[in-house]
mmCIF file of C-alpha atoms and ligand atoms in Angstrom:
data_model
loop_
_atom_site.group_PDB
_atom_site.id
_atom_site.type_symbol
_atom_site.label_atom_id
_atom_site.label_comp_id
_atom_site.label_asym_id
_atom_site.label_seq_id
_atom_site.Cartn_x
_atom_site.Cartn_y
_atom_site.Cartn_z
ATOM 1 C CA UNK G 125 0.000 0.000 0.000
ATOM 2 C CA UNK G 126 1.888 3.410 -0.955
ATOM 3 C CA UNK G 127 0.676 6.423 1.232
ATOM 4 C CA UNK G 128 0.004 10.032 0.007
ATOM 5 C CA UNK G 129 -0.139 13.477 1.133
ATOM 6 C CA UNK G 130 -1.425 16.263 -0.531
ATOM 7 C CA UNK G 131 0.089 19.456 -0.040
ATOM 8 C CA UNK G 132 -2.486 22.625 -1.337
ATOM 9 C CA UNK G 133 -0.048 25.399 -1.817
ATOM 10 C CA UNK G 134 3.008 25.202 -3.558
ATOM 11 C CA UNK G 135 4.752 28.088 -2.565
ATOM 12 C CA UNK G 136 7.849 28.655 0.012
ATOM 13 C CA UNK G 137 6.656 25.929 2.505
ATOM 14 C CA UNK G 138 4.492 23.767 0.647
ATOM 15 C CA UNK G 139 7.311 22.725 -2.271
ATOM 16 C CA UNK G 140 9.911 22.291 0.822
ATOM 17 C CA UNK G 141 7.720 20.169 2.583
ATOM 18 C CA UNK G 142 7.695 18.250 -0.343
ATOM 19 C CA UNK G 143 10.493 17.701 -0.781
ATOM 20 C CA UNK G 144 11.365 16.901 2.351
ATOM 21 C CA UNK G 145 8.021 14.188 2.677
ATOM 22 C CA UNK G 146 9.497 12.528 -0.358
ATOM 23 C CA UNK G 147 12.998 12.329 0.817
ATOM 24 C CA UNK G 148 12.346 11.024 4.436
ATOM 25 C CA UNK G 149 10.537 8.225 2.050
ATOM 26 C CA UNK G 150 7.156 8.966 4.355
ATOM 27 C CA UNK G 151 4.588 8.892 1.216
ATOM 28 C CA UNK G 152 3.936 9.948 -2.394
ATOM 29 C CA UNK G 153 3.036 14.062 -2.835
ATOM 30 C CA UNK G 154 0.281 15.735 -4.440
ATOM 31 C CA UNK G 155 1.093 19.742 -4.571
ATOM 32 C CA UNK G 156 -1.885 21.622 -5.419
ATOM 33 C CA UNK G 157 -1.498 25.422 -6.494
ATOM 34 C CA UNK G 158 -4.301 28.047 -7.579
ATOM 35 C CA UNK G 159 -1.284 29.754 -9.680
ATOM 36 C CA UNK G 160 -1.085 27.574 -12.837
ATOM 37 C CA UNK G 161 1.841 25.311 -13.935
ATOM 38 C CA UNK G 162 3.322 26.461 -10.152
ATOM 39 C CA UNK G 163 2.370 23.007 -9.038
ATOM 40 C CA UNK G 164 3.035 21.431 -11.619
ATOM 41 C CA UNK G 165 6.784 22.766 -12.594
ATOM 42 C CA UNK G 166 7.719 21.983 -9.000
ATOM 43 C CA UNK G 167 6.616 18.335 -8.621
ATOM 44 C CA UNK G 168 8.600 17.573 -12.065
ATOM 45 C CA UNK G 169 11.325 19.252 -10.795
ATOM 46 C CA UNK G 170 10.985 17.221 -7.359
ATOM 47 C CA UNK G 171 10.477 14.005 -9.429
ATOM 48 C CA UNK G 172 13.542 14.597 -11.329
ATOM 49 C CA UNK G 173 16.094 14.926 -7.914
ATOM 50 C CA UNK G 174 14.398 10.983 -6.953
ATOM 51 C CA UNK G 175 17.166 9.480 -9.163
ATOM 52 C CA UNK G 176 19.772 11.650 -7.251
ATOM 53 C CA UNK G 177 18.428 11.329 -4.276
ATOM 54 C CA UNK G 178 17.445 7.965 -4.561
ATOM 55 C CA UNK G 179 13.584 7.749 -3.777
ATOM 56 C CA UNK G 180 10.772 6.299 -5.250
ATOM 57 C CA UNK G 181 8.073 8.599 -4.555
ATOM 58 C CA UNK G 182 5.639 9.938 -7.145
ATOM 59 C CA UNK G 183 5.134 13.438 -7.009
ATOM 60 C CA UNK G 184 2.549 14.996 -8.668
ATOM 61 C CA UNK G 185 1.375 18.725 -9.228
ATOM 62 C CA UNK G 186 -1.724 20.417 -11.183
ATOM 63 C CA UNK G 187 -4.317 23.208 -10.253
ATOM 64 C CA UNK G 188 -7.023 20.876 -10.225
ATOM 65 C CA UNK G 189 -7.928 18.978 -6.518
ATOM 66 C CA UNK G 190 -8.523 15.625 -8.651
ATOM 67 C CA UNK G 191 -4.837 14.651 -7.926
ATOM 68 C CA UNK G 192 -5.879 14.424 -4.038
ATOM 69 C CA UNK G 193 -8.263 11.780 -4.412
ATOM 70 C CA UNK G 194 -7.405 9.285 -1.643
ATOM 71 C CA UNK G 195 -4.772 11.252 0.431
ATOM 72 C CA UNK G 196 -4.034 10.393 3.875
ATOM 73 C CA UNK G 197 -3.117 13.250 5.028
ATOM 74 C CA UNK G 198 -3.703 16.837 3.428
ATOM 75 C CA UNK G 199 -1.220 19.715 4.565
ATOM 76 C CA UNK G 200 -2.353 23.309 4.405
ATOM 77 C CA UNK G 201 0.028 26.083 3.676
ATOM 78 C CA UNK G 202 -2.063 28.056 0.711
ATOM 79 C CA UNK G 203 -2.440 31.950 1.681
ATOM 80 C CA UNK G 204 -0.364 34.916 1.493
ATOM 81 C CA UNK G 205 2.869 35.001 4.188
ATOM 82 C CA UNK G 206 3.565 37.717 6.170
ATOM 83 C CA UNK G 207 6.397 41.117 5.160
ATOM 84 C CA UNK G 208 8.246 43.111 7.250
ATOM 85 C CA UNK G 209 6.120 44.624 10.299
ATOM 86 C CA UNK G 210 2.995 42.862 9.910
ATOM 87 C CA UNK G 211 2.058 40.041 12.448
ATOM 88 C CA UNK G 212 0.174 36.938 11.551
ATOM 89 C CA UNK G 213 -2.977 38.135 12.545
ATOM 90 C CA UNK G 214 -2.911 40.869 9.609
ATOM 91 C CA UNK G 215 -3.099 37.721 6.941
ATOM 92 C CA UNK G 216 -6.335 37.046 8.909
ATOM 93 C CA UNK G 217 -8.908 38.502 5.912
ATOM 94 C CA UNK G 218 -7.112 37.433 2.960
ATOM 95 C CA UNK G 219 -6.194 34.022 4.233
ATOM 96 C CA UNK G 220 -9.431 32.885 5.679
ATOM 97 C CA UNK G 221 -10.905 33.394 1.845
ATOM 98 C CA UNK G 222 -8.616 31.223 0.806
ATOM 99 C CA UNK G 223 -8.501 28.062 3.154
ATOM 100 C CA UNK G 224 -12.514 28.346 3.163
ATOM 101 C CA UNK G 225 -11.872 27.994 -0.736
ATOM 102 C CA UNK G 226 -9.416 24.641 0.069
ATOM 103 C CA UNK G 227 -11.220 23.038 2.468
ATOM 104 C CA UNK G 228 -14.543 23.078 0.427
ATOM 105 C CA UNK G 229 -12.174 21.365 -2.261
ATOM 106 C CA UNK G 230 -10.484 19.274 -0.160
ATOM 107 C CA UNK G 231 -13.643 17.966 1.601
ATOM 108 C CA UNK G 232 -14.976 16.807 -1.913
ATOM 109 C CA UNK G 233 -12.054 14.909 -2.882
ATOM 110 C CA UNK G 234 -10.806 13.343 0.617
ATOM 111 C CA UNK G 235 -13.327 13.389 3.067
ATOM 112 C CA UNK G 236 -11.391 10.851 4.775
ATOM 113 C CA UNK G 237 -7.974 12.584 5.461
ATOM 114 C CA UNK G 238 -6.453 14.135 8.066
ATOM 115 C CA UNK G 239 -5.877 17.905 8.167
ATOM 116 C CA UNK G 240 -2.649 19.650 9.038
ATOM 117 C CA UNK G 241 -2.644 23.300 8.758
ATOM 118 C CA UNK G 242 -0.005 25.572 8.398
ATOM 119 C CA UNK G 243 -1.736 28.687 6.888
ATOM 120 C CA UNK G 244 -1.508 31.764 9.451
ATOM 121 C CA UNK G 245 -2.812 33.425 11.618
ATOM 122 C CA UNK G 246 -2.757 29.063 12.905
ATOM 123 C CA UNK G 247 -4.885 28.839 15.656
ATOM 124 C CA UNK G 248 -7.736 30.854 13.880
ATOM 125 C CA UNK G 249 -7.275 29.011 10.391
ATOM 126 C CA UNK G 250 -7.432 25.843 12.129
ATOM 127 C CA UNK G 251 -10.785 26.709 14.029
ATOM 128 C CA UNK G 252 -11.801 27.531 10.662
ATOM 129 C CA UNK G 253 -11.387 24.402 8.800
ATOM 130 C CA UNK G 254 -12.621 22.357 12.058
ATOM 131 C CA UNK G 255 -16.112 24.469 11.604
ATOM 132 C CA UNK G 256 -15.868 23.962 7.420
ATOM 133 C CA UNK G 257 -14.861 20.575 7.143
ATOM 134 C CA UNK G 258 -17.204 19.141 9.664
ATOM 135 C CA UNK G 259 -14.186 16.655 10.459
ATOM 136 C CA UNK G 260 -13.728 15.636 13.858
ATOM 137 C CA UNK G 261 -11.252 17.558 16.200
ATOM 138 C CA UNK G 262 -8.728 14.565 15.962
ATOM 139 C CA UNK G 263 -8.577 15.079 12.267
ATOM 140 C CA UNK G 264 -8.121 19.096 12.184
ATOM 141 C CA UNK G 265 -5.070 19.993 14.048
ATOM 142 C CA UNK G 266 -2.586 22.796 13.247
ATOM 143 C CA UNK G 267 1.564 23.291 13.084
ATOM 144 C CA UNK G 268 3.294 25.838 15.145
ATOM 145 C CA UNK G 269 4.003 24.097 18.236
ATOM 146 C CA UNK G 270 6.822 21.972 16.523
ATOM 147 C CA UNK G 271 8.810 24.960 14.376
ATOM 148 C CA UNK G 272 8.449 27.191 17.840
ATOM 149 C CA UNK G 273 10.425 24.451 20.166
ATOM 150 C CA UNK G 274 12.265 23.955 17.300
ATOM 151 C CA UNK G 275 13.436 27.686 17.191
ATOM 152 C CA UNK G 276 13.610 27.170 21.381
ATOM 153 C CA UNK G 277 15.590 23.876 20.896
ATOM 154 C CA UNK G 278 18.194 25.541 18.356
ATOM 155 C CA UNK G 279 18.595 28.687 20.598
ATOM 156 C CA UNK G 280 19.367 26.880 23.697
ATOM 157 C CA UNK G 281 21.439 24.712 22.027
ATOM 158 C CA UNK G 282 23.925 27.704 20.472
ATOM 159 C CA UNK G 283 23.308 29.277 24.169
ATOM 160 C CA UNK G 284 25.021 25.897 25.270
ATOM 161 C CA UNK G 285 27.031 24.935 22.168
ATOM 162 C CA UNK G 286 25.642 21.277 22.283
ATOM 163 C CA UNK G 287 24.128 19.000 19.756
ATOM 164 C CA UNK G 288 20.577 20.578 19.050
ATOM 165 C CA UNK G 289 19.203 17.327 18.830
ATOM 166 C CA UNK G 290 19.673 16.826 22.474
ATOM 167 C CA UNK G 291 17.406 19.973 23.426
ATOM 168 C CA UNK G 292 13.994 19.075 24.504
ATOM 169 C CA UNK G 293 11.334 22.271 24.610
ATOM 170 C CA UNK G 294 8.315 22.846 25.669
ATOM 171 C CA UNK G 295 6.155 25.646 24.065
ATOM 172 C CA UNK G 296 2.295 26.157 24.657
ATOM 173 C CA UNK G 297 -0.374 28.724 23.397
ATOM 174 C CA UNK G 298 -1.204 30.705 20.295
ATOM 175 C CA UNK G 299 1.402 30.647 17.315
ATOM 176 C CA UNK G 300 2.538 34.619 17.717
ATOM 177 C CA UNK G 301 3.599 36.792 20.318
ATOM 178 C CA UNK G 302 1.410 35.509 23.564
ATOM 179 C CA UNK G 303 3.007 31.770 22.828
ATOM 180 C CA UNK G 304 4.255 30.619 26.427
ATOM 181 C CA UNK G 305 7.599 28.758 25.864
ATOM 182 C CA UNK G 306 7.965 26.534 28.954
ATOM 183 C CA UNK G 307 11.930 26.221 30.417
ATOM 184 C CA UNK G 308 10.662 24.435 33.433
ATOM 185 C CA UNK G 309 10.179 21.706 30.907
ATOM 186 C CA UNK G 310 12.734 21.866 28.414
ATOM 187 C CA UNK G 311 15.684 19.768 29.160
ATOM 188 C CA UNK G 312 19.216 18.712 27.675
ATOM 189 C CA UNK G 313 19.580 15.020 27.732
ATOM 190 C CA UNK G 314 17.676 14.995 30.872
ATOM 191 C CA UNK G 315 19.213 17.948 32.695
ATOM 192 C CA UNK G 316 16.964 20.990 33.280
ATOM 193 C CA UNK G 317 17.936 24.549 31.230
ATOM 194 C CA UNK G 318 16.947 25.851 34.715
ATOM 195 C CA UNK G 319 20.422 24.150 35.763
ATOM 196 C CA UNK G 320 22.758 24.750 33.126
ATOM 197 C CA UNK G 321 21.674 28.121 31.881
ATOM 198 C CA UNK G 322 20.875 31.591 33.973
ATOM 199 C CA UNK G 323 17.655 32.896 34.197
ATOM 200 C CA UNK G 324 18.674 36.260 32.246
ATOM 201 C CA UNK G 325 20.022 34.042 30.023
ATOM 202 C CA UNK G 326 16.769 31.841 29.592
ATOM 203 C CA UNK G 327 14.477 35.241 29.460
ATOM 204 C CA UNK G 328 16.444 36.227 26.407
ATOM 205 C CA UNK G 329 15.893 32.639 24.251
ATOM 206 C CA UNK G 330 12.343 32.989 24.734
ATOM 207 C CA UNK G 331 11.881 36.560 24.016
ATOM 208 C CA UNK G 332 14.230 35.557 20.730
ATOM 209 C CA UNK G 333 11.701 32.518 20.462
ATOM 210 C CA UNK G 334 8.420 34.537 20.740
ATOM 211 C CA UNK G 335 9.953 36.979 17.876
ATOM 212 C CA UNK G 336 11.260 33.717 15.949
ATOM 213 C CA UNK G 337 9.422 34.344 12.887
ATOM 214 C CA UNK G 338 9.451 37.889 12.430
ATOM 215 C CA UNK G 339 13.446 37.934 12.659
ATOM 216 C CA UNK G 340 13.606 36.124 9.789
ATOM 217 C CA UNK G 341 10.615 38.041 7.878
ATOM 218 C CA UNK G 342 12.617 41.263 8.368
ATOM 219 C CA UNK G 343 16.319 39.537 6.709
ATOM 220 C CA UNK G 344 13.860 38.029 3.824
ATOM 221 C CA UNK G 345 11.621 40.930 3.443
ATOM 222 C CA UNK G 346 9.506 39.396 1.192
ATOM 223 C CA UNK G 347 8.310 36.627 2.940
ATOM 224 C CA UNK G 348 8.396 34.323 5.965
ATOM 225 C CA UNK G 349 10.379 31.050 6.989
ATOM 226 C CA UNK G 350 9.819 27.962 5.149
ATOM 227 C CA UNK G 351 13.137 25.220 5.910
ATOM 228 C CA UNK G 352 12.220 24.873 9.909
ATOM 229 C CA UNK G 353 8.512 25.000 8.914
ATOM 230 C CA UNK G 354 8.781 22.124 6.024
ATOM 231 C CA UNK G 355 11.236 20.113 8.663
ATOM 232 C CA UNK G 356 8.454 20.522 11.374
ATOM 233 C CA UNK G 357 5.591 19.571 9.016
ATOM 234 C CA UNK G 358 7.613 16.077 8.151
ATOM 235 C CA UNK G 359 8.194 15.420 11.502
ATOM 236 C CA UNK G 360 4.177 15.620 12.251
ATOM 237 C CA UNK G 361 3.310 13.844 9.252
ATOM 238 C CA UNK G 362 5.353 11.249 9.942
ATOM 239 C CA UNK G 363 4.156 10.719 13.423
ATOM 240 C CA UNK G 364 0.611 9.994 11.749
ATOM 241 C CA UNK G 365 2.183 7.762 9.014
ATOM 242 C CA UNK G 366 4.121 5.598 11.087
ATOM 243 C CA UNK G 367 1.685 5.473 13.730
ATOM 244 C CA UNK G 368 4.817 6.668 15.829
ATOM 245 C CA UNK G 369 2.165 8.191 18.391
ATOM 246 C CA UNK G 370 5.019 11.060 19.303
ATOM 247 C CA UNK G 371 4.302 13.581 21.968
ATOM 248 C CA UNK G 372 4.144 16.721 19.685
ATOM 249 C CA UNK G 373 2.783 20.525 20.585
ATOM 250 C CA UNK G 374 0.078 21.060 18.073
ATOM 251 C CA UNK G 375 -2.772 23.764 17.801
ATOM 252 C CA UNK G 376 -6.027 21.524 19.086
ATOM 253 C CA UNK G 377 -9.129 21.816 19.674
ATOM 254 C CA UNK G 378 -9.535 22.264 23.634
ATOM 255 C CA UNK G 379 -12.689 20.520 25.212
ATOM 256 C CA UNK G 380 -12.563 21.410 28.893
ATOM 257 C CA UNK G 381 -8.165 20.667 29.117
ATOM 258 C CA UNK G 382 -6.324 23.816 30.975
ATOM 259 C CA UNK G 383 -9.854 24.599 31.684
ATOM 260 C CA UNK G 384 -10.220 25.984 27.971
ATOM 261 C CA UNK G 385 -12.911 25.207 25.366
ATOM 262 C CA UNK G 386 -13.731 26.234 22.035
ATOM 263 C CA UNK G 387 -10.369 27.132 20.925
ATOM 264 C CA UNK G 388 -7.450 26.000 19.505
ATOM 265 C CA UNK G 389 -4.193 26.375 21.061
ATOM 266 C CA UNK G 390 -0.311 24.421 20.911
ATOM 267 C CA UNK G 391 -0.227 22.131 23.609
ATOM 268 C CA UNK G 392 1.691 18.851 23.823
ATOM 269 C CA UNK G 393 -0.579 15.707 21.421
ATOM 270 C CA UNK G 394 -0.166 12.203 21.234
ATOM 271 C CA UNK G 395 0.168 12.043 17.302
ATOM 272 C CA UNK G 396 -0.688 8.798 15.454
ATOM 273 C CA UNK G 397 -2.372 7.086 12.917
ATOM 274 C CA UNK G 398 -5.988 8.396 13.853
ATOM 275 C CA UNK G 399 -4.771 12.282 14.269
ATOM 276 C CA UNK G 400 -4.733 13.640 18.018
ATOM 277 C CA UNK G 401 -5.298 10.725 19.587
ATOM 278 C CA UNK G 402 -4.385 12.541 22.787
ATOM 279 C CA UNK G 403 -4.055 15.664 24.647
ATOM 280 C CA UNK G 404 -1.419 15.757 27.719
ATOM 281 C CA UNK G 405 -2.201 17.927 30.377
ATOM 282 C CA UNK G 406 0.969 19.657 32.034
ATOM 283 C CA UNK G 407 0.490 20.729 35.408
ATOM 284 C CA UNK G 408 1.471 24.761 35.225
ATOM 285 C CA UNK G 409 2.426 27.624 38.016
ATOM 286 C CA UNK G 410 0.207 30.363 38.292
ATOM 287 C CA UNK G 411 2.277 32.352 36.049
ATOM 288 C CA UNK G 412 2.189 30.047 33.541
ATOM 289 C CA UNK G 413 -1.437 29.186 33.447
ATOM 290 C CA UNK G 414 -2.335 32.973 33.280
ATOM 291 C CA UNK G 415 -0.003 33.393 30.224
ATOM 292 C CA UNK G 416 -1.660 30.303 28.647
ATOM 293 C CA UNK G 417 -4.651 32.094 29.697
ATOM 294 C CA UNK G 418 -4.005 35.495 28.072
ATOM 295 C CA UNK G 419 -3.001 33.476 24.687
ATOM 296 C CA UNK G 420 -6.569 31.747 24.844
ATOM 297 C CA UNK G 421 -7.897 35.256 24.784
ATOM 298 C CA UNK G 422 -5.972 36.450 22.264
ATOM 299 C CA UNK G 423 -6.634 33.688 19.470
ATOM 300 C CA UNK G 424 -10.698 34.170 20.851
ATOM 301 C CA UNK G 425 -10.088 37.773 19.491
ATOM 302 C CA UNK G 426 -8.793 37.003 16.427
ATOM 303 C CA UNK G 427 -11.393 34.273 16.132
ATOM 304 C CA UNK G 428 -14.099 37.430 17.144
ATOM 305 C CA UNK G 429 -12.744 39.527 13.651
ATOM 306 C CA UNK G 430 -13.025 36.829 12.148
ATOM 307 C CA UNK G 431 -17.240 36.740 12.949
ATOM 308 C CA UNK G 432 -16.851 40.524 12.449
ATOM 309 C CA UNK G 433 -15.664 40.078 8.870
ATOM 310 C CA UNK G 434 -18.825 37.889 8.478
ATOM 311 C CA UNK G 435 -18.105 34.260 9.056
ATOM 312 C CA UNK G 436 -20.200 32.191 10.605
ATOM 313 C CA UNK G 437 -17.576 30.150 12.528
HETATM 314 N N1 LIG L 213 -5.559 27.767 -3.571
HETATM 315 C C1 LIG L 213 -4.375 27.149 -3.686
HETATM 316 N N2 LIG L 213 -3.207 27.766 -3.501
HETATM 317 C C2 LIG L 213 -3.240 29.070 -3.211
HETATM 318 C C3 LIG L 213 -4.453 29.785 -3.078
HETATM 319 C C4 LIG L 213 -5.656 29.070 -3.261
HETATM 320 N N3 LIG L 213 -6.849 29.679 -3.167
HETATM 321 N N4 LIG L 213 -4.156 31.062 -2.764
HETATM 322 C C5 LIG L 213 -2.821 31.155 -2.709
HETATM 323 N N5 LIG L 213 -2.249 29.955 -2.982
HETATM 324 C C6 LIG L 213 -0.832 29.613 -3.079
HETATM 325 C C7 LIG L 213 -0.016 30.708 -3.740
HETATM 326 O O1 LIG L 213 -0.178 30.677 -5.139
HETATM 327 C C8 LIG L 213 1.396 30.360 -3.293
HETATM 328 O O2 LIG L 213 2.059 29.550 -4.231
HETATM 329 O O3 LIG L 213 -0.246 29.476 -1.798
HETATM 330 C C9 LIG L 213 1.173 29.585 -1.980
HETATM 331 C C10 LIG L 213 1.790 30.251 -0.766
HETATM 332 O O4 LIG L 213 3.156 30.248 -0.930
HETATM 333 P P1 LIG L 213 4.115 31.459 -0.501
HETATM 334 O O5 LIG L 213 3.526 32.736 -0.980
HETATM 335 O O6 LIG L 213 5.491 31.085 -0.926
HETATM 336 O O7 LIG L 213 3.998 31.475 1.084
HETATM 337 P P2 LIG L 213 4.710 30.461 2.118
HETATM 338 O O8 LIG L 213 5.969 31.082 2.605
HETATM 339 O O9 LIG L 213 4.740 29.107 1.544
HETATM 340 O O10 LIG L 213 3.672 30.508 3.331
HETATM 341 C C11 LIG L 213 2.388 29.940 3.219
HETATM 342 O O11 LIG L 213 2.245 29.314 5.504
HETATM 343 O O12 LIG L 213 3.741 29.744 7.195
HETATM 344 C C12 LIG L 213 2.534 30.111 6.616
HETATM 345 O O13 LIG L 213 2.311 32.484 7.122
HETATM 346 C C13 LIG L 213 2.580 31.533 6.105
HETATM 347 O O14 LIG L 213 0.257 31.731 5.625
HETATM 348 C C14 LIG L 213 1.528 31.506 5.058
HETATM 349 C C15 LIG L 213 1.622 30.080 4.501
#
């Protein structure tokens, strides 16, 4: 049985998650792009680096949703990304037009899949295609949680000058500025930060982490990260392919956990072949529960402009 995920959106992120899905071997690739030829150029391009790379994956690319038929898993990234000084929240109009157009597509031609999205503002896109799709909550889920730790992870480990690999992070909340890295939780091989780094130190990573995404916006200027984003997609879509039932911050659906509800917010899933299969509940400080708190509200106000601009969500 050969495995497929559809990527709609063949832009920065979608084209190198692509290319990474197909050379981690995890499943063949559909790219979808409203831009014609876009998705199409790309996946021949991809298909010609299999000899080189030495994969077997069929990769496939067209404007048309057809090519999605039977995916596993369909990944999200179609919308505009963000430019110097805007946050994610500004992409809100724009990009909500657009994954209400994918999802009706989508829906059509894999009712069945699972749905990773990576379109921003995350937490509010994701509530969005929950409400359109009509899919459960463990088949709607959204990426931010993994390329934030991974920003956390990479920091600490420069901080340290250790292997990044060995960096274990913890990051909760919305995916922008109220996120709520955790250091209490974020280890080295075991060992605390709290032991091995000091606490100005520590303040500084996550301040860097918060602002992760608009450091780079403001080198590229026209446009937003894509490598760490395309690595943290793979690593999610392979937990669900491989049944590897990782413990992986992703935007959810909250049903009564941190004594939230109707929202979605990064906290730490069981990933596997069903979707969320799982939702971990960390026990927090004051401080940190009111910061998790204050993120809730904020995603529930971008979720609010959202209604304002007409949706019924
Ligand atoms: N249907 C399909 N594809 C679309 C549609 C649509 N209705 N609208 C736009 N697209 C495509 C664009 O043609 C473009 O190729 O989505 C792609 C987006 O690619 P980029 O502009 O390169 O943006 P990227 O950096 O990949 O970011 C995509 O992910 O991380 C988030 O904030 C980021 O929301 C942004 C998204």
């Amino acid at each position: 049985m050969r495995v497929k995920v559809s990527i709609i959106g063949a832009g920065q992120v979608g084209a190198t998650a692509a290319l990474r899905i197909a050379e981690q071997d995890l499943a063949d690739v559909a790219l979808v792009d409203v831009v014609k030829g876009l998705a199409r150029g790309k996946a021949l391009d991809l298909r010609q680096s299999a000899p080189v790379e030495g994969h077997a994956r069929r990769i496939e690319g067209s404007e048309s949703y057809r090519i999605c038929k039977g995916s596993d898993v369909v990944v999200v990234t179609a919308g505009v990304a963000r430019k110097p000084g805007m946050s994610r929240d500004d992409l809100l109009q724009i990009n909500a037009k657009i994954v209400a157009e994918v999802i009706e597509n989508v829906v059509a031609v894999a009712p069945e899949a699972i749905l990773l999205m990576v379109t921003n503002p995350l937490d509010v896109t994701t509530y969005l295609a929950y409400k359109l799709s009509g899919f459960p909550r463990s088949r709607v889920f959204g990426m931010a949680g993994v390329l934030d730790t991974a920003r956390f992870r990479a920091f600490i480990a420069e901080a340290l000058n250790t292997a990044p690999e060995d960096v274990q992070a913890m990051v909760l909340g919305g995916h922008g500025d109220t996120m709520v890295p955790l250091p209490r939780y974020s280890t080295v091989s075991g060992i605390p930060i709290t032991q091995l780094l000091d606490r100005k130190v520590i303040r500084a990573i996550v301040q860097r982490t918060r602002q992760g995404g608009a450091e780079i916006v403001k080198y590229l200027k026209t446009g937003s990260a894509y490598y760490a984003p395309a690595s943290a997609i793979a690593q999610m879509v392979a937990s669900i392919l491989k049944d590897q039932k990782r413990i992986l911050p992703t935007s959810v659906l909250l049903t009564g956990q941190y004594g939230l509800r109707n929202v979605f917010l990064g906290v730490p899933a069981v990933l596997g072949a069903r979707g969320v299969e799982k939702v971990i509940e960390l026990q927090l400080s004051v401080a940190e529960r009111k910061a998790l708190k204050r993120s809730a509200e904020h995603v529930r106000s971008t979720v609010a402009q959202l209604k304002q601009l007409g949706w019924e969500v």
